[in-house]
Amino acid sequence: MMLPKFRKIDIQSYKPGKSKISRIHNAIKLSANESALGTSKRVFRILNKKIKINKYPDNNSKNLRKQISKKYSCEFEKIICGAGSDEIIQIICQLFLNSKDEVIVPRYSFLMYRIYSKIIGAKIKFSDEENFKVSIKEILKNVTSRTKIVFIANPNNPTGTYLKKEELILLRKKLNQKILLVIDDAYNEYIKKKDYISGLKLFKKSNNVIILRTFSKIYGLASLRIGWGYGPKRIVKEMYKIKAPFNVSSTAQLAAIESLKDERFVNKSFKHNLFWGKKIRNLLNSYKIHTNEINTNFFLLNFKNCKYSANFIKKKLENKGIILRSMNTYNIQNCLRLTVGNKSENIKLINTLKLIFK
């Protein structure tokens, strides 16, 4: 029997970090940049109420978009919600790209930018980074007449570095106005630096910038798959035409609404991340493991000057039931990514590292 002809796609599929260790129950997962403090209690209270799971959800997430609009003082019509910000990336690629187009992404950046672009058939051009920081100069060097989209996350995953306000302004100014700039604000809630500004605040009124936001990080809704995008009204209107129907579940919409109302939880999560981030970073630096500053809820650990390799430490930690993220899929050599955990997880990590380096 003949197999119907299908298109072969030359991409490496997304490989999530390890989440389990054989023979070890209740392993500590510090590999996925998930919320250290879990989820707001407001979410559990709303989810305990009756949800009619036999009914389709609101197709356009109207109540959630109203809450987003209220919280961030932005326009309702410019908001689109998705099954994670991943879906918004996918819709952007479907709407803007053809097989002859080019997309620029930093060499070390969230893998879904390149994956969804390549599925369409676009050519990916990687801009080099300087000391693991996105370089405006290198992005601009890669621009051609075929460049259609530039994707950046700020702060960046997996490097944990960020672009300053003036650097973002310069990038948008230097790019051709016809090139779409997509700024991923996924880790925005974890950074409070004087020279930082979120993409949403900076480009709220722009006609050629789309902003991505997620509920998977500080809000702790990773398993519900919920995110949103914000962009020019005419572009968002077209995005709705190709959005899948009922793409965000009723549970996810309700949980996201309640999460946005709980500023106390977000502030507590920020303070927790800063407190434990400082402790962990100081310890790592004492072992000559170089890291980014505390701009996110994770660290990129560089073992270049350490007496042990990244692979050695990864195996030692896994033997004790602690999982870090390998950077092999990002082609970053001799590095690991570490998520800041809850109090007990961080204490176990610190004590285990002290034993390894004793």
PDB file of C-alpha atoms in Angstrom, residues 14 29 73 78 90 94 101 103 137 160 167 199 268 276 281 305 354:
ATOM      1  CA  TYR A  14      11.352  21.170  20.673  1.00  0.00           C
ATOM      2  CA  LYS A  29      12.790  19.929  38.909  1.00  0.00           C
ATOM      3  CA  SER A  73      -4.148  50.181  30.421  1.00  0.00           C
ATOM      4  CA  LYS A  78      -5.363  44.859  20.255  1.00  0.00           C
ATOM      5  CA  GLN A  90       2.660  30.279  15.484  1.00  0.00           C
ATOM      6  CA  GLN A  94       1.415  31.877   9.599  1.00  0.00           C
ATOM      7  CA  ASP A 101      11.162  35.229   3.658  1.00  0.00           C
ATOM      8  CA  VAL A 103      13.548  35.683  10.085  1.00  0.00           C
ATOM      9  CA  LYS A 137      24.591  45.538  15.878  1.00  0.00           C
ATOM     10  CA  GLY A 160      19.061  35.728  31.374  1.00  0.00           C
ATOM     11  CA  GLU A 167      18.763  49.708  22.919  1.00  0.00           C
ATOM     12  CA  GLY A 199       8.087  45.870  25.415  1.00  0.00           C
ATOM     13  CA  LYS A 268       5.789  37.894  46.956  1.00  0.00           C
ATOM     14  CA  TRP A 276      17.105  33.251  46.901  1.00  0.00           C
ATOM     15  CA  ARG A 281      24.358  33.414  42.704  1.00  0.00           C
ATOM     16  CA  ASN A 305      36.456  28.768  34.775  1.00  0.00           C
ATOM     17  CA  LYS A 354      28.520  22.515  49.038  1.00  0.00           C
TER      18      LYS A 354
END
